[in-house]
Tab-separated table of C-alpha atoms in Angstrom:
chain	number	residue	atom	x	y	z
A	125	UNK	CA	86.745	170.068	69.729
A	126	UNK	CA	83.528	167.672	68.018
A	127	UNK	CA	84.078	164.793	66.372
A	128	UNK	CA	81.184	164.538	63.057
A	129	UNK	CA	80.473	160.755	62.583
A	130	UNK	CA	79.786	159.955	59.328
A	131	UNK	CA	77.519	156.093	59.456
A	132	UNK	CA	76.311	155.134	56.121
A	133	UNK	CA	73.412	152.035	56.466
A	134	UNK	CA	71.851	149.656	53.889
A	135	UNK	CA	70.394	146.846	54.892
A	136	UNK	CA	71.469	146.182	58.443
A	137	UNK	CA	68.219	146.173	60.596
A	138	UNK	CA	69.828	143.418	62.795
A	139	UNK	CA	72.762	146.562	64.140
A	140	UNK	CA	72.287	149.883	63.249
A	141	UNK	CA	70.488	150.424	66.599
A	142	UNK	CA	72.862	148.869	68.687
A	143	UNK	CA	76.062	150.615	67.007
A	144	UNK	CA	74.869	153.956	66.879
A	145	UNK	CA	74.121	153.776	70.807
A	146	UNK	CA	78.195	152.455	71.019
A	147	UNK	CA	79.328	155.575	69.149
A	148	UNK	CA	76.366	157.392	71.219
A	149	UNK	CA	78.701	155.970	74.317
A	150	UNK	CA	82.070	157.435	73.111
A	151	UNK	CA	82.448	160.026	75.835
A	152	UNK	CA	83.663	162.864	73.667
A	153	UNK	CA	81.494	165.588	71.873
A	154	UNK	CA	80.463	164.190	68.577
A	155	UNK	CA	78.281	164.473	65.804
A	156	UNK	CA	76.640	161.844	65.238
A	157	UNK	CA	74.738	161.682	61.085
A	158	UNK	CA	73.141	158.613	59.237
A	159	UNK	CA	72.680	158.375	55.687
A	160	UNK	CA	69.907	155.500	54.971
A	161	UNK	CA	70.940	154.558	51.536
A	162	UNK	CA	67.368	152.948	50.655
A	163	UNK	CA	66.810	150.195	52.792
A	164	UNK	CA	64.723	147.303	51.959
A	165	UNK	CA	65.147	145.823	55.324
A	166	UNK	CA	63.571	148.106	57.813
A	167	UNK	CA	66.257	149.444	59.043
A	168	UNK	CA	64.814	153.297	57.760
A	169	UNK	CA	62.035	152.438	59.994
A	170	UNK	CA	64.473	151.497	62.980
A	171	UNK	CA	66.515	155.488	62.123
A	172	UNK	CA	63.002	157.346	62.253
A	173	UNK	CA	62.955	156.221	66.140
A	174	UNK	CA	66.457	156.981	66.690
A	175	UNK	CA	66.728	160.216	69.161
A	176	UNK	CA	70.297	162.271	68.649
A	177	UNK	CA	71.068	161.107	64.667
A	178	UNK	CA	71.183	163.533	61.659
A	179	UNK	CA	69.685	160.954	59.496
A	180	UNK	CA	69.121	161.763	55.600
A	181	UNK	CA	67.166	159.619	53.623
A	182	UNK	CA	68.077	158.465	50.091
A	183	UNK	CA	65.532	157.526	47.950
A	184	UNK	CA	67.421	155.228	45.389
A	185	UNK	CA	70.088	152.976	46.567
A	186	UNK	CA	73.331	155.055	45.791
A	187	UNK	CA	76.054	153.135	47.474
A	188	UNK	CA	78.535	154.701	50.314
A	189	UNK	CA	80.464	157.047	48.683
A	190	UNK	CA	77.225	158.464	47.484
A	191	UNK	CA	75.970	158.284	51.214
A	192	UNK	CA	79.043	159.984	52.365
A	193	UNK	CA	78.851	162.624	49.539
A	194	UNK	CA	75.919	163.333	51.090
A	195	UNK	CA	76.304	163.846	54.649
A	196	UNK	CA	78.507	166.087	53.841
A	197	UNK	CA	76.902	169.750	53.547
A	198	UNK	CA	75.778	168.539	57.643
A	199	UNK	CA	79.209	168.079	59.092
A	200	UNK	CA	79.761	170.560	61.947
A	201	UNK	CA	82.718	168.826	63.751
A	202	UNK	CA	86.515	169.669	63.405
A	203	UNK	CA	87.152	165.964	62.560
A	204	UNK	CA	85.316	163.796	60.750
A	205	UNK	CA	85.377	160.461	60.696
A	206	UNK	CA	83.803	157.382	58.718
A	207	UNK	CA	81.657	154.455	60.364
A	208	UNK	CA	80.093	151.084	59.495
A	209	UNK	CA	76.167	150.558	60.563
A	210	UNK	CA	77.429	146.750	60.852
A	211	UNK	CA	79.621	145.938	64.777
A	212	UNK	CA	82.826	144.922	62.804
A	213	UNK	CA	84.060	148.168	64.597
A	214	UNK	CA	84.304	148.629	67.848
A	215	UNK	CA	83.668	153.348	68.471
A	216	UNK	CA	85.321	153.515	71.624
A	217	UNK	CA	88.566	153.181	69.480
A	218	UNK	CA	87.484	156.699	68.253
A	219	UNK	CA	89.312	158.361	71.516
A	220	UNK	CA	92.547	157.019	70.615
A	221	UNK	CA	92.769	158.469	66.734
A	222	UNK	CA	91.593	161.530	67.983
A	223	UNK	CA	94.402	161.816	70.397
A	224	UNK	CA	96.480	161.505	67.484
A	225	UNK	CA	94.811	164.330	65.669
A	226	UNK	CA	94.771	167.058	68.517
A	227	UNK	CA	98.615	166.544	68.957
A	228	UNK	CA	99.921	167.087	65.484
A	229	UNK	CA	100.808	164.106	65.212
A	230	UNK	CA	99.277	163.378	61.712
A	231	UNK	CA	97.016	164.996	59.541
A	232	UNK	CA	95.287	161.766	58.361
A	233	UNK	CA	94.462	158.544	61.138
A	234	UNK	CA	93.778	155.414	59.173
A	235	UNK	CA	92.654	152.307	61.834
A	236	UNK	CA	94.661	149.039	60.996
A	237	UNK	CA	92.681	146.567	61.403
A	238	UNK	CA	95.898	143.935	60.547
A	239	UNK	CA	98.431	146.448	62.122
A	240	UNK	CA	100.227	144.543	65.292
A	241	UNK	CA	97.756	140.926	64.315
A	242	UNK	CA	98.456	137.792	62.533
A	243	UNK	CA	95.308	137.539	60.680
A	244	UNK	CA	93.751	134.044	59.201
A	245	UNK	CA	93.706	133.768	55.419
A	246	UNK	CA	89.945	133.925	54.297
A	247	UNK	CA	89.265	135.335	50.935
A	248	UNK	CA	88.146	138.984	52.760
A	249	UNK	CA	91.747	138.918	54.413
A	250	UNK	CA	93.646	137.983	51.054
A	251	UNK	CA	91.318	140.436	49.365
A	252	UNK	CA	91.766	143.376	51.164
A	253	UNK	CA	95.912	142.546	51.330
A	254	UNK	CA	96.010	142.711	47.726
A	255	UNK	CA	94.133	145.974	47.460
A	256	UNK	CA	96.436	147.311	49.998
A	257	UNK	CA	99.136	146.401	48.245
A	258	UNK	CA	98.262	147.721	45.245
A	259	UNK	CA	97.363	150.841	47.069
A	260	UNK	CA	100.721	151.142	48.836
A	261	UNK	CA	102.670	150.137	45.140
A	262	UNK	CA	100.715	153.346	43.000
A	263	UNK	CA	100.772	155.856	46.329
A	264	UNK	CA	104.470	155.198	47.573
A	265	UNK	CA	102.121	154.335	51.383
A	266	UNK	CA	103.516	151.479	54.027
A	267	UNK	CA	99.756	151.142	54.469
A	268	UNK	CA	98.415	147.608	56.218
A	269	UNK	CA	95.123	148.351	55.584
A	270	UNK	CA	94.031	150.944	53.074
A	271	UNK	CA	90.433	149.487	52.871
A	272	UNK	CA	89.629	150.637	56.536
A	273	UNK	CA	86.414	152.265	57.481
A	274	UNK	CA	87.598	153.605	60.035
A	275	UNK	CA	90.016	156.928	58.809
A	276	UNK	CA	89.518	160.407	60.611
A	277	UNK	CA	90.722	163.241	59.731
A	278	UNK	CA	89.818	167.417	60.223
A	279	UNK	CA	86.609	168.159	58.476
A	280	UNK	CA	88.621	171.112	55.898
A	281	UNK	CA	90.641	168.134	54.946
A	282	UNK	CA	88.093	165.877	54.307
A	283	UNK	CA	86.009	168.706	52.607
A	284	UNK	CA	89.447	168.992	50.107
A	285	UNK	CA	89.607	165.643	49.073
A	286	UNK	CA	85.977	166.337	46.608
A	287	UNK	CA	85.255	162.786	46.476
A	288	UNK	CA	83.587	161.827	43.131
A	289	UNK	CA	83.172	157.708	44.229
A	290	UNK	CA	79.748	156.017	44.415
A	291	UNK	CA	80.428	153.117	45.895
A	292	UNK	CA	83.206	150.789	48.090
A	293	UNK	CA	85.759	152.850	45.464
A	294	UNK	CA	84.909	155.838	48.298
A	295	UNK	CA	87.870	154.015	50.681
A	296	UNK	CA	90.997	154.056	47.546
A	297	UNK	CA	89.891	157.627	46.715
A	298	UNK	CA	90.165	158.879	50.087
A	299	UNK	CA	93.732	156.671	50.426
A	300	UNK	CA	95.122	158.000	46.760
A	301	UNK	CA	94.085	161.627	47.658
A	302	UNK	CA	95.754	161.498	51.364
A	303	UNK	CA	99.011	160.862	49.586
A	304	UNK	CA	98.963	162.939	46.606
A	305	UNK	CA	98.657	166.488	49.077
A	306	UNK	CA	101.345	165.113	51.018
A	307	UNK	CA	99.327	164.984	54.335
A	308	UNK	CA	100.955	162.922	56.970
A	309	UNK	CA	98.782	159.794	58.014
A	310	UNK	CA	99.461	156.874	60.355
A	311	UNK	CA	98.023	154.269	61.569
A	312	UNK	CA	96.686	152.397	64.669
A	313	UNK	CA	96.086	149.579	65.585
A	314	UNK	CA	91.982	149.245	66.091
A	315	UNK	CA	90.003	146.385	67.509
A	316	UNK	CA	87.369	144.042	64.559
A	317	UNK	CA	85.263	141.350	64.954
């Protein structure tokens, strides 16, 4: 089984190289697709020097959703996971997410930053809680972290979502379509900094 990791990058020169090295260290067979969304901070130059990745470079900044759409034709893995280009999420969590899919415990696995944790009352946390609450209201779900970057699923399901969002609406679109298709979805706790 192979995992395709999609990493949209925009102005993350300070973290993208280190993040990709962490992804490479995860002991599973994987494909790393990096989409540079027209970074202006030198991220693109850094990425061109990294071996073992498939690099797609946008000539205009188009947003996270567009970056993910650009990666779709390159997916060769059995499963897909989204990964931000900073260091907030730990790629070591892929393994425990992937086990859920390989064991057929779920069709889609979300990594939750808030499951089994108490969180501070920052604007970021409150904002995420509000959009998760709204997503639950609309879909009938009981998610704790709709806006989590870590969403993993089989490649054929990911392709079937027909993603249209260009920006960060991607997270809500994926969630709405997963629930509309009545897919079996679970959340598991992940580390987050």
